[in-house]
């Protein structure tokens, strides 16, 4: 079996975390070839070649791929698909944008958010906000799969795969890039952070979120938020953790003022250690927490910040 894995590339740089975790999942399916599609992808391709489990790297260096537009990248993948049985990508916003188009062009189904590889044609994926696991078997000649990377460890950087340049497939001109608006931050990226401090509706206001950010900065953590906090305007959309936000699995997840609705739990319950601070002792978050503190967050979090110095 041969696997073509679309690398996650942001700003010309390889996301070794997302791509490495997808490699760990994909290598159980067969020989993994990583496709780096970007403008100036040489550095990303060289980084991908170091991932353990990668047999080869393809570098498609073209301006059409520079901003991650789904249509030209989907056409490129389809042009290469003949040599591969599985087409895989991390279940990021890029992967979820590109793979459905690939599946449609190949006239096959897309199997999304895979968390377990049972065999070459059978996969596990969560449904009902993570409350059940569905086993899916596909009879398609080519399997198009997005990997929910939170359940896999990143591949070590001990490989030495060959890198080959491939020609662009051409730009269909169905979309055009206008601009990116990205918030600059010194904090870790949410989906790859080892520690996350999240605030919920209980924080009360955007101004009060400063104590969440202060704690995160002292721990070198990323800042997250529940959908209720985002919908209330306390935090920006890109901080949202949950079924309709980002799925994370850090080593430590601190949930502050978060009740623990199933939609939020679906995005963070795979965290290795969960700490919850909530004044409601009946809050569902305590059912998944490894450590729980029943306290007013406006007393507990400043005290914790003071203790951290």
C-alpha atoms as a PDB file:
ATOM      1  CA  UNK A   1       0.000   0.000   0.000  1.00  0.00           C
ATOM      2  CA  UNK A   2       1.218   3.516  -0.836  1.00  0.00           C
ATOM      3  CA  UNK A   3       0.146   6.640   1.039  1.00  0.00           C
ATOM      4  CA  UNK A   4       0.265  10.257  -0.146  1.00  0.00           C
ATOM      5  CA  UNK A   5       0.209  12.612   2.835  1.00  0.00           C
ATOM      6  CA  UNK A   6      -0.387  16.333   2.338  1.00  0.00           C
ATOM      7  CA  UNK A   7       1.947  18.236   4.640  1.00  0.00           C
ATOM      8  CA  UNK A   8       0.607  21.062   6.795  1.00  0.00           C
ATOM      9  CA  UNK A   9       2.525  24.168   5.743  1.00  0.00           C
ATOM     10  CA  UNK A  10       1.977  27.633   7.206  1.00  0.00           C
ATOM     11  CA  UNK A  11       3.869  30.638   5.922  1.00  0.00           C
ATOM     12  CA  UNK A  12       6.235  28.408   3.972  1.00  0.00           C
ATOM     13  CA  UNK A  13       7.211  26.475   7.112  1.00  0.00           C
ATOM     14  CA  UNK A  14       6.314  22.865   7.858  1.00  0.00           C
ATOM     15  CA  UNK A  15       4.115  22.236  10.885  1.00  0.00           C
ATOM     16  CA  UNK A  16       6.225  19.365  12.177  1.00  0.00           C
ATOM     17  CA  UNK A  17       3.694  18.747  14.943  1.00  0.00           C
ATOM     18  CA  UNK A  18       0.601  18.291  12.756  1.00  0.00           C
ATOM     19  CA  UNK A  19       2.461  16.629   9.888  1.00  0.00           C
ATOM     20  CA  UNK A  20       4.508  14.424  12.215  1.00  0.00           C
ATOM     21  CA  UNK A  21       1.420  13.134  14.019  1.00  0.00           C
ATOM     22  CA  UNK A  22      -0.291  12.423  10.686  1.00  0.00           C
ATOM     23  CA  UNK A  23       2.816  10.486   9.587  1.00  0.00           C
ATOM     24  CA  UNK A  24       2.599   8.340  12.732  1.00  0.00           C
ATOM     25  CA  UNK A  25      -0.995   7.452  11.836  1.00  0.00           C
ATOM     26  CA  UNK A  26      -0.393   6.982   8.123  1.00  0.00           C
ATOM     27  CA  UNK A  27       2.694   4.788   8.270  1.00  0.00           C
ATOM     28  CA  UNK A  28       0.577   1.881   9.525  1.00  0.00           C
ATOM     29  CA  UNK A  29      -1.132   1.962   6.103  1.00  0.00           C
ATOM     30  CA  UNK A  30       2.033   1.613   4.024  1.00  0.00           C
ATOM     31  CA  UNK A  31       4.949   3.590   2.608  1.00  0.00           C
ATOM     32  CA  UNK A  32       4.342   7.289   3.213  1.00  0.00           C
ATOM     33  CA  UNK A  33       5.153   9.920   0.611  1.00  0.00           C
ATOM     34  CA  UNK A  34       4.766  13.470   1.901  1.00  0.00           C
ATOM     35  CA  UNK A  35       3.602  16.165  -0.507  1.00  0.00           C
ATOM     36  CA  UNK A  36       4.765  19.697   0.241  1.00  0.00           C
ATOM     37  CA  UNK A  37       2.810  22.174  -1.895  1.00  0.00           C
ATOM     38  CA  UNK A  38       3.751  25.804  -1.403  1.00  0.00           C
ATOM     39  CA  UNK A  39       5.651  28.713  -2.877  1.00  0.00           C
ATOM     40  CA  UNK A  40       9.243  28.098  -1.893  1.00  0.00           C
ATOM     41  CA  UNK A  41       8.688  24.712  -0.270  1.00  0.00           C
ATOM     42  CA  UNK A  42      12.318  23.563  -0.216  1.00  0.00           C
ATOM     43  CA  UNK A  43      12.770  24.159   3.515  1.00  0.00           C
ATOM     44  CA  UNK A  44       9.450  22.522   4.358  1.00  0.00           C
ATOM     45  CA  UNK A  45      10.347  19.527   2.176  1.00  0.00           C
ATOM     46  CA  UNK A  46      13.735  19.178   3.866  1.00  0.00           C
ATOM     47  CA  UNK A  47      12.027  19.235   7.275  1.00  0.00           C
ATOM     48  CA  UNK A  48       9.472  16.638   6.167  1.00  0.00           C
ATOM     49  CA  UNK A  49      12.278  14.369   4.930  1.00  0.00           C
ATOM     50  CA  UNK A  50      13.589  14.157   8.501  1.00  0.00           C
ATOM     51  CA  UNK A  51      10.361  12.682   9.893  1.00  0.00           C
ATOM     52  CA  UNK A  52      10.662   9.034  10.859  1.00  0.00           C
ATOM     53  CA  UNK A  53       8.412   6.869   8.695  1.00  0.00           C
ATOM     54  CA  UNK A  54       8.569   9.053   5.576  1.00  0.00           C
ATOM     55  CA  UNK A  55       9.756   7.112   2.539  1.00  0.00           C
ATOM     56  CA  UNK A  56       9.876  10.029   0.089  1.00  0.00           C
ATOM     57  CA  UNK A  57       8.993  13.703  -0.204  1.00  0.00           C
ATOM     58  CA  UNK A  58       7.500  15.506  -3.204  1.00  0.00           C
ATOM     59  CA  UNK A  59       8.021  19.263  -3.438  1.00  0.00           C
ATOM     60  CA  UNK A  60       5.582  21.222  -5.627  1.00  0.00           C
ATOM     61  CA  UNK A  61       7.014  24.728  -5.653  1.00  0.00           C
ATOM     62  CA  UNK A  62       4.621  27.111  -7.371  1.00  0.00           C
ATOM     63  CA  UNK A  63       3.055  30.482  -6.617  1.00  0.00           C
ATOM     64  CA  UNK A  64      -0.420  28.945  -7.074  1.00  0.00           C
ATOM     65  CA  UNK A  65       0.114  26.926  -3.889  1.00  0.00           C
ATOM     66  CA  UNK A  66       1.610  29.759  -1.844  1.00  0.00           C
ATOM     67  CA  UNK A  67      -1.529  30.697   0.071  1.00  0.00           C
ATOM     68  CA  UNK A  68      -3.072  27.266   0.517  1.00  0.00           C
ATOM     69  CA  UNK A  69      -5.941  27.726  -1.946  1.00  0.00           C
ATOM     70  CA  UNK A  70      -7.902  24.483  -2.008  1.00  0.00           C
ATOM     71  CA  UNK A  71      -8.707  24.224  -5.706  1.00  0.00           C
ATOM     72  CA  UNK A  72      -5.168  24.213  -7.198  1.00  0.00           C
ATOM     73  CA  UNK A  73      -3.833  21.958  -4.419  1.00  0.00           C
ATOM     74  CA  UNK A  74      -6.737  19.523  -4.932  1.00  0.00           C
ATOM     75  CA  UNK A  75      -5.970  19.387  -8.652  1.00  0.00           C
ATOM     76  CA  UNK A  76      -2.301  18.707  -7.850  1.00  0.00           C
ATOM     77  CA  UNK A  77      -3.189  15.839  -5.512  1.00  0.00           C
ATOM     78  CA  UNK A  78      -5.534  14.292  -8.089  1.00  0.00           C
ATOM     79  CA  UNK A  79      -2.786  14.493 -10.734  1.00  0.00           C
ATOM     80  CA  UNK A  80      -0.523  12.461  -8.417  1.00  0.00           C
ATOM     81  CA  UNK A  81      -3.192  10.111  -7.048  1.00  0.00           C
ATOM     82  CA  UNK A  82      -2.690   7.314  -9.560  1.00  0.00           C
ATOM     83  CA  UNK A  83       0.295   5.896  -7.692  1.00  0.00           C
ATOM     84  CA  UNK A  84      -1.347   5.878  -4.266  1.00  0.00           C
ATOM     85  CA  UNK A  85      -3.995   3.839  -2.441  1.00  0.00           C
ATOM     86  CA  UNK A  86      -4.537   6.332   0.398  1.00  0.00           C
ATOM     87  CA  UNK A  87      -4.585  10.131   0.366  1.00  0.00           C
ATOM     88  CA  UNK A  88      -4.188  11.563   3.837  1.00  0.00           C
ATOM     89  CA  UNK A  89      -3.948  14.963   5.530  1.00  0.00           C
ATOM     90  CA  UNK A  90      -4.165  16.284   9.085  1.00  0.00           C
ATOM     91  CA  UNK A  91      -7.731  17.330   9.998  1.00  0.00           C
ATOM     92  CA  UNK A  92      -6.811  21.017  10.144  1.00  0.00           C
ATOM     93  CA  UNK A  93      -8.697  23.829   8.433  1.00  0.00           C
ATOM     94  CA  UNK A  94      -6.467  23.311   5.383  1.00  0.00           C
ATOM     95  CA  UNK A  95      -7.030  19.553   5.281  1.00  0.00           C
ATOM     96  CA  UNK A  96     -10.776  19.902   5.761  1.00  0.00           C
ATOM     97  CA  UNK A  97     -10.872  22.443   2.948  1.00  0.00           C
ATOM     98  CA  UNK A  98      -8.835  20.444   0.451  1.00  0.00           C
ATOM     99  CA  UNK A  99      -9.703  16.759   0.965  1.00  0.00           C
ATOM    100  CA  UNK A 100     -13.459  16.990   0.197  1.00  0.00           C
ATOM    101  CA  UNK A 101     -12.558  18.523  -3.162  1.00  0.00           C
ATOM    102  CA  UNK A 102     -10.050  15.733  -3.794  1.00  0.00           C
ATOM    103  CA  UNK A 103     -12.670  13.111  -2.922  1.00  0.00           C
ATOM    104  CA  UNK A 104     -15.229  14.729  -5.215  1.00  0.00           C
ATOM    105  CA  UNK A 105     -12.778  14.833  -8.121  1.00  0.00           C
ATOM    106  CA  UNK A 106     -11.915  11.155  -7.561  1.00  0.00           C
ATOM    107  CA  UNK A 107     -15.609  10.260  -7.032  1.00  0.00           C
ATOM    108  CA  UNK A 108     -14.955   8.603  -3.679  1.00  0.00           C
ATOM    109  CA  UNK A 109     -16.064   9.265  -0.096  1.00  0.00           C
ATOM    110  CA  UNK A 110     -13.987  11.284   2.358  1.00  0.00           C
ATOM    111  CA  UNK A 111     -13.444   9.759   5.808  1.00  0.00           C
ATOM    112  CA  UNK A 112     -12.958  12.654   8.204  1.00  0.00           C
ATOM    113  CA  UNK A 113     -11.442  13.032  11.682  1.00  0.00           C
ATOM    114  CA  UNK A 114      -9.999   9.526  11.875  1.00  0.00           C
ATOM    115  CA  UNK A 115      -8.699   8.690  15.354  1.00  0.00           C
ATOM    116  CA  UNK A 116      -7.794   5.041  14.810  1.00  0.00           C
ATOM    117  CA  UNK A 117      -6.492   2.870  11.950  1.00  0.00           C
ATOM    118  CA  UNK A 118      -7.987  -0.622  12.168  1.00  0.00           C
ATOM    119  CA  UNK A 119      -6.812  -1.854   8.770  1.00  0.00           C
ATOM    120  CA  UNK A 120      -6.154  -0.566   5.276  1.00  0.00           C
ATOM    121  CA  UNK A 121      -9.869  -0.079   4.627  1.00  0.00           C
ATOM    122  CA  UNK A 122     -11.320   0.270   8.150  1.00  0.00           C
ATOM    123  CA  UNK A 123     -11.057   3.329  10.365  1.00  0.00           C
ATOM    124  CA  UNK A 124     -12.406   4.733  13.638  1.00  0.00           C
ATOM    125  CA  UNK A 125     -13.817   8.224  13.993  1.00  0.00           C
ATOM    126  CA  UNK A 126     -15.765  10.026  16.744  1.00  0.00           C
ATOM    127  CA  UNK A 127     -19.435  10.933  16.328  1.00  0.00           C
ATOM    128  CA  UNK A 128     -22.061  12.635  18.524  1.00  0.00           C
ATOM    129  CA  UNK A 129     -19.558  15.155  19.883  1.00  0.00           C
ATOM    130  CA  UNK A 130     -17.144  12.363  20.774  1.00  0.00           C
ATOM    131  CA  UNK A 131     -19.673  10.369  22.799  1.00  0.00           C
ATOM    132  CA  UNK A 132     -19.437   7.386  20.442  1.00  0.00           C
ATOM    133  CA  UNK A 133     -16.826   5.944  18.120  1.00  0.00           C
ATOM    134  CA  UNK A 134     -17.890   4.912  14.633  1.00  0.00           C
ATOM    135  CA  UNK A 135     -16.043   2.188  12.732  1.00  0.00           C
ATOM    136  CA  UNK A 136     -16.089   2.913   8.992  1.00  0.00           C
ATOM    137  CA  UNK A 137     -15.129   0.470   6.254  1.00  0.00           C
ATOM    138  CA  UNK A 138     -14.590   1.827   2.756  1.00  0.00           C
ATOM    139  CA  UNK A 139     -14.770  -0.163  -0.471  1.00  0.00           C
ATOM    140  CA  UNK A 140     -13.405   2.735  -2.555  1.00  0.00           C
ATOM    141  CA  UNK A 141     -10.315   1.991  -4.594  1.00  0.00           C
ATOM    142  CA  UNK A 142      -8.665   5.093  -3.123  1.00  0.00           C
ATOM    143  CA  UNK A 143      -9.230   6.125   0.474  1.00  0.00           C
ATOM    144  CA  UNK A 144      -9.284   9.859   1.219  1.00  0.00           C
ATOM    145  CA  UNK A 145      -8.742  10.398   4.957  1.00  0.00           C
ATOM    146  CA  UNK A 146      -8.266  13.301   7.351  1.00  0.00           C
ATOM    147  CA  UNK A 147      -6.479  12.441  10.597  1.00  0.00           C
ATOM    148  CA  UNK A 148      -7.451  13.963  13.938  1.00  0.00           C
ATOM    149  CA  UNK A 149      -3.883  14.298  15.116  1.00  0.00           C
ATOM    150  CA  UNK A 150      -4.591  14.824  18.835  1.00  0.00           C
ATOM    151  CA  UNK A 151      -4.599  11.061  19.407  1.00  0.00           C
ATOM    152  CA  UNK A 152      -1.179  10.369  17.888  1.00  0.00           C
ATOM    153  CA  UNK A 153       2.405  11.141  18.887  1.00  0.00           C
ATOM    154  CA  UNK A 154       4.538  13.172  16.493  1.00  0.00           C
ATOM    155  CA  UNK A 155       7.104  11.227  14.473  1.00  0.00           C
ATOM    156  CA  UNK A 156      10.696  11.677  15.560  1.00  0.00           C
ATOM    157  CA  UNK A 157      12.990  13.700  13.330  1.00  0.00           C
ATOM    158  CA  UNK A 158      15.387  10.851  12.631  1.00  0.00           C
ATOM    159  CA  UNK A 159      14.575  10.115   8.984  1.00  0.00           C
ATOM    160  CA  UNK A 160      16.460  10.878   5.789  1.00  0.00           C
ATOM    161  CA  UNK A 161      13.986  10.537   2.918  1.00  0.00           C
ATOM    162  CA  UNK A 162      14.718  11.664  -0.608  1.00  0.00           C
ATOM    163  CA  UNK A 163      13.177  14.902  -1.920  1.00  0.00           C
ATOM    164  CA  UNK A 164      11.881  15.113  -5.512  1.00  0.00           C
ATOM    165  CA  UNK A 165      10.482  18.154  -7.289  1.00  0.00           C
ATOM    166  CA  UNK A 166       7.156  17.759  -9.092  1.00  0.00           C
ATOM    167  CA  UNK A 167       5.540  20.038 -11.635  1.00  0.00           C
ATOM    168  CA  UNK A 168       2.491  22.109 -10.805  1.00  0.00           C
ATOM    169  CA  UNK A 169      -0.834  20.847 -12.090  1.00  0.00           C
ATOM    170  CA  UNK A 170      -1.964  24.302 -13.161  1.00  0.00           C
ATOM    171  CA  UNK A 171      -4.256  26.800 -11.487  1.00  0.00           C
ATOM    172  CA  UNK A 172      -7.962  26.335 -12.325  1.00  0.00           C
ATOM    173  CA  UNK A 173      -8.560  29.964 -11.341  1.00  0.00           C
ATOM    174  CA  UNK A 174     -11.671  29.169  -9.304  1.00  0.00           C
ATOM    175  CA  UNK A 175     -10.569  31.277  -6.351  1.00  0.00           C
ATOM    176  CA  UNK A 176      -8.033  33.962  -5.580  1.00  0.00           C
ATOM    177  CA  UNK A 177      -6.160  34.999  -2.484  1.00  0.00           C
ATOM    178  CA  UNK A 178      -6.970  38.456  -1.138  1.00  0.00           C
ATOM    179  CA  UNK A 179      -5.256  38.748   2.247  1.00  0.00           C
ATOM    180  CA  UNK A 180      -4.572  36.985   5.519  1.00  0.00           C
ATOM    181  CA  UNK A 181      -5.451  38.584   8.829  1.00  0.00           C
ATOM    182  CA  UNK A 182      -3.516  36.720  11.489  1.00  0.00           C
ATOM    183  CA  UNK A 183      -3.119  37.820  15.087  1.00  0.00           C
ATOM    184  CA  UNK A 184       0.517  37.974  16.114  1.00  0.00           C
ATOM    185  CA  UNK A 185       1.257  36.279  19.426  1.00  0.00           C
ATOM    186  CA  UNK A 186       4.275  35.136  21.396  1.00  0.00           C
ATOM    187  CA  UNK A 187       2.223  32.314  22.913  1.00  0.00           C
ATOM    188  CA  UNK A 188       2.339  28.741  21.559  1.00  0.00           C
ATOM    189  CA  UNK A 189      -0.097  27.777  18.805  1.00  0.00           C
ATOM    190  CA  UNK A 190      -3.222  26.320  20.367  1.00  0.00           C
ATOM    191  CA  UNK A 191      -3.272  22.912  18.651  1.00  0.00           C
ATOM    192  CA  UNK A 192       0.395  22.184  19.359  1.00  0.00           C
ATOM    193  CA  UNK A 193       0.749  23.712  22.859  1.00  0.00           C
ATOM    194  CA  UNK A 194       1.784  21.427  25.719  1.00  0.00           C
ATOM    195  CA  UNK A 195      -0.143  23.542  28.239  1.00  0.00           C
ATOM    196  CA  UNK A 196      -3.451  25.335  27.640  1.00  0.00           C
ATOM    197  CA  UNK A 197      -5.355  27.638  29.989  1.00  0.00           C
ATOM    198  CA  UNK A 198      -8.987  28.065  28.913  1.00  0.00           C
ATOM    199  CA  UNK A 199     -11.677  30.390  30.184  1.00  0.00           C
ATOM    200  CA  UNK A 200     -15.434  30.065  29.918  1.00  0.00           C
ATOM    201  CA  UNK A 201     -18.566  32.122  30.371  1.00  0.00           C
ATOM    202  CA  UNK A 202     -17.858  32.249  34.113  1.00  0.00           C
ATOM    203  CA  UNK A 203     -14.964  34.646  33.489  1.00  0.00           C
ATOM    204  CA  UNK A 204     -17.626  37.267  32.938  1.00  0.00           C
ATOM    205  CA  UNK A 205     -16.089  39.759  30.511  1.00  0.00           C
ATOM    206  CA  UNK A 206     -13.335  40.431  28.013  1.00  0.00           C
ATOM    207  CA  UNK A 207     -11.553  42.559  30.632  1.00  0.00           C
ATOM    208  CA  UNK A 208     -11.643  39.711  33.168  1.00  0.00           C
ATOM    209  CA  UNK A 209     -10.007  37.404  30.625  1.00  0.00           C
ATOM    210  CA  UNK A 210      -6.770  39.203  31.489  1.00  0.00           C
ATOM    211  CA  UNK A 211      -6.339  36.927  34.532  1.00  0.00           C
ATOM    212  CA  UNK A 212      -6.600  33.886  32.243  1.00  0.00           C
ATOM    213  CA  UNK A 213      -3.956  35.343  29.941  1.00  0.00           C
ATOM    214  CA  UNK A 214      -1.729  36.236  32.889  1.00  0.00           C
ATOM    215  CA  UNK A 215      -1.813  32.656  34.153  1.00  0.00           C
ATOM    216  CA  UNK A 216      -1.143  31.320  30.660  1.00  0.00           C
ATOM    217  CA  UNK A 217       1.871  33.594  30.227  1.00  0.00           C
ATOM    218  CA  UNK A 218       3.351  32.494  33.562  1.00  0.00           C
ATOM    219  CA  UNK A 219       2.991  28.845  32.512  1.00  0.00           C
ATOM    220  CA  UNK A 220       4.217  29.420  28.953  1.00  0.00           C
ATOM    221  CA  UNK A 221       0.814  28.209  27.819  1.00  0.00           C
ATOM    222  CA  UNK A 222      -1.619  28.887  25.006  1.00  0.00           C
ATOM    223  CA  UNK A 223      -4.954  30.536  25.771  1.00  0.00           C
ATOM    224  CA  UNK A 224      -8.219  28.782  24.929  1.00  0.00           C
ATOM    225  CA  UNK A 225     -11.890  29.553  25.411  1.00  0.00           C
ATOM    226  CA  UNK A 226     -15.238  27.809  25.387  1.00  0.00           C
ATOM    227  CA  UNK A 227     -17.770  28.621  22.688  1.00  0.00           C
ATOM    228  CA  UNK A 228     -19.893  30.420  25.307  1.00  0.00           C
ATOM    229  CA  UNK A 229     -16.972  32.746  26.051  1.00  0.00           C
ATOM    230  CA  UNK A 230     -16.339  33.360  22.356  1.00  0.00           C
ATOM    231  CA  UNK A 231     -20.020  33.957  21.573  1.00  0.00           C
ATOM    232  CA  UNK A 232     -20.170  36.407  24.499  1.00  0.00           C
ATOM    233  CA  UNK A 233     -17.282  38.384  23.016  1.00  0.00           C
ATOM    234  CA  UNK A 234     -14.851  37.572  25.818  1.00  0.00           C
ATOM    235  CA  UNK A 235     -12.290  35.921  23.502  1.00  0.00           C
ATOM    236  CA  UNK A 236     -11.519  35.782  19.754  1.00  0.00           C
ATOM    237  CA  UNK A 237     -12.752  32.931  17.542  1.00  0.00           C
ATOM    238  CA  UNK A 238      -9.307  31.401  17.063  1.00  0.00           C
ATOM    239  CA  UNK A 239      -9.130  30.621  20.798  1.00  0.00           C
ATOM    240  CA  UNK A 240     -12.217  28.420  20.716  1.00  0.00           C
ATOM    241  CA  UNK A 241     -11.783  24.818  21.846  1.00  0.00           C
ATOM    242  CA  UNK A 242     -14.529  22.283  21.191  1.00  0.00           C
ATOM    243  CA  UNK A 243     -16.619  20.486  18.628  1.00  0.00           C
ATOM    244  CA  UNK A 244     -16.987  23.623  16.493  1.00  0.00           C
ATOM    245  CA  UNK A 245     -13.556  24.967  17.443  1.00  0.00           C
ATOM    246  CA  UNK A 246     -10.126  23.393  17.743  1.00  0.00           C
ATOM    247  CA  UNK A 247      -9.439  19.893  19.012  1.00  0.00           C
ATOM    248  CA  UNK A 248      -6.497  19.809  21.404  1.00  0.00           C
ATOM    249  CA  UNK A 249      -4.690  17.227  23.514  1.00  0.00           C
ATOM    250  CA  UNK A 250      -2.034  19.013  25.578  1.00  0.00           C
ATOM    251  CA  UNK A 251      -0.124  17.549  28.492  1.00  0.00           C
ATOM    252  CA  UNK A 252      -2.008  19.937  30.804  1.00  0.00           C
ATOM    253  CA  UNK A 253      -5.405  21.575  30.226  1.00  0.00           C
ATOM    254  CA  UNK A 254      -6.685  24.060  32.817  1.00  0.00           C
ATOM    255  CA  UNK A 255     -10.405  24.831  32.470  1.00  0.00           C
ATOM    256  CA  UNK A 256     -11.459  27.942  34.367  1.00  0.00           C
ATOM    257  CA  UNK A 257     -15.107  28.960  34.646  1.00  0.00           C
ATOM    258  CA  UNK A 258     -16.082  26.316  32.088  1.00  0.00           C
ATOM    259  CA  UNK A 259     -19.139  24.211  32.894  1.00  0.00           C
ATOM    260  CA  UNK A 260     -18.146  21.356  30.579  1.00  0.00           C
ATOM    261  CA  UNK A 261     -20.806  21.065  27.878  1.00  0.00           C
ATOM    262  CA  UNK A 262     -20.295  17.984  25.700  1.00  0.00           C
ATOM    263  CA  UNK A 263     -19.391  20.211  22.743  1.00  0.00           C
ATOM    264  CA  UNK A 264     -16.442  21.612  24.705  1.00  0.00           C
ATOM    265  CA  UNK A 265     -15.414  18.228  26.108  1.00  0.00           C
ATOM    266  CA  UNK A 266     -15.240  16.863  22.548  1.00  0.00           C
ATOM    267  CA  UNK A 267     -12.370  19.254  21.879  1.00  0.00           C
ATOM    268  CA  UNK A 268     -10.212  18.650  24.952  1.00  0.00           C
ATOM    269  CA  UNK A 269     -11.065  15.382  26.714  1.00  0.00           C
ATOM    270  CA  UNK A 270      -7.959  13.653  25.275  1.00  0.00           C
ATOM    271  CA  UNK A 271      -5.734  16.014  27.287  1.00  0.00           C
ATOM    272  CA  UNK A 272      -3.334  14.026  29.462  1.00  0.00           C
ATOM    273  CA  UNK A 273      -4.087  15.981  32.669  1.00  0.00           C
ATOM    274  CA  UNK A 274      -7.217  18.111  33.106  1.00  0.00           C
ATOM    275  CA  UNK A 275      -7.570  20.648  35.918  1.00  0.00           C
ATOM    276  CA  UNK A 276     -10.930  22.354  36.492  1.00  0.00           C
ATOM    277  CA  UNK A 277     -11.723  25.444  38.558  1.00  0.00           C
ATOM    278  CA  UNK A 278     -15.434  26.159  38.962  1.00  0.00           C
ATOM    279  CA  UNK A 279     -17.623  27.334  41.837  1.00  0.00           C
ATOM    280  CA  UNK A 280     -20.403  24.912  40.833  1.00  0.00           C
ATOM    281  CA  UNK A 281     -19.511  21.532  42.295  1.00  0.00           C
ATOM    282  CA  UNK A 282     -22.093  19.894  40.018  1.00  0.00           C
ATOM    283  CA  UNK A 283     -20.463  21.217  36.815  1.00  0.00           C
ATOM    284  CA  UNK A 284     -19.970  18.422  34.244  1.00  0.00           C
ATOM    285  CA  UNK A 285     -16.325  19.443  33.758  1.00  0.00           C
ATOM    286  CA  UNK A 286     -15.490  17.742  37.076  1.00  0.00           C
ATOM    287  CA  UNK A 287     -16.528  14.377  35.599  1.00  0.00           C
ATOM    288  CA  UNK A 288     -13.534  14.422  33.228  1.00  0.00           C
ATOM    289  CA  UNK A 289     -11.118  16.422  35.375  1.00  0.00           C
ATOM    290  CA  UNK A 290      -8.128  14.720  36.994  1.00  0.00           C
ATOM    291  CA  UNK A 291      -7.982  17.527  39.557  1.00  0.00           C
ATOM    292  CA  UNK A 292     -10.870  19.790  40.487  1.00  0.00           C
ATOM    293  CA  UNK A 293     -11.086  22.897  42.640  1.00  0.00           C
ATOM    294  CA  UNK A 294     -14.520  24.094  43.732  1.00  0.00           C
ATOM    295  CA  UNK A 295     -13.851  27.798  44.208  1.00  0.00           C
ATOM    296  CA  UNK A 296     -14.619  31.248  42.879  1.00  0.00           C
ATOM    297  CA  UNK A 297     -12.225  31.728  39.970  1.00  0.00           C
ATOM    298  CA  UNK A 298     -11.760  35.390  40.934  1.00  0.00           C
ATOM    299  CA  UNK A 299     -10.236  34.213  44.208  1.00  0.00           C
ATOM    300  CA  UNK A 300      -8.433  31.094  42.971  1.00  0.00           C
ATOM    301  CA  UNK A 301      -6.785  32.365  39.766  1.00  0.00           C
ATOM    302  CA  UNK A 302      -5.237  35.555  41.254  1.00  0.00           C
ATOM    303  CA  UNK A 303      -3.971  33.447  44.146  1.00  0.00           C
ATOM    304  CA  UNK A 304      -2.446  31.005  41.682  1.00  0.00           C
ATOM    305  CA  UNK A 305      -0.871  33.856  39.728  1.00  0.00           C
ATOM    306  CA  UNK A 306       0.624  35.251  42.937  1.00  0.00           C
ATOM    307  CA  UNK A 307       1.960  31.817  43.919  1.00  0.00           C
ATOM    308  CA  UNK A 308       3.686  31.489  40.540  1.00  0.00           C
ATOM    309  CA  UNK A 309       5.457  34.810  41.178  1.00  0.00           C
END
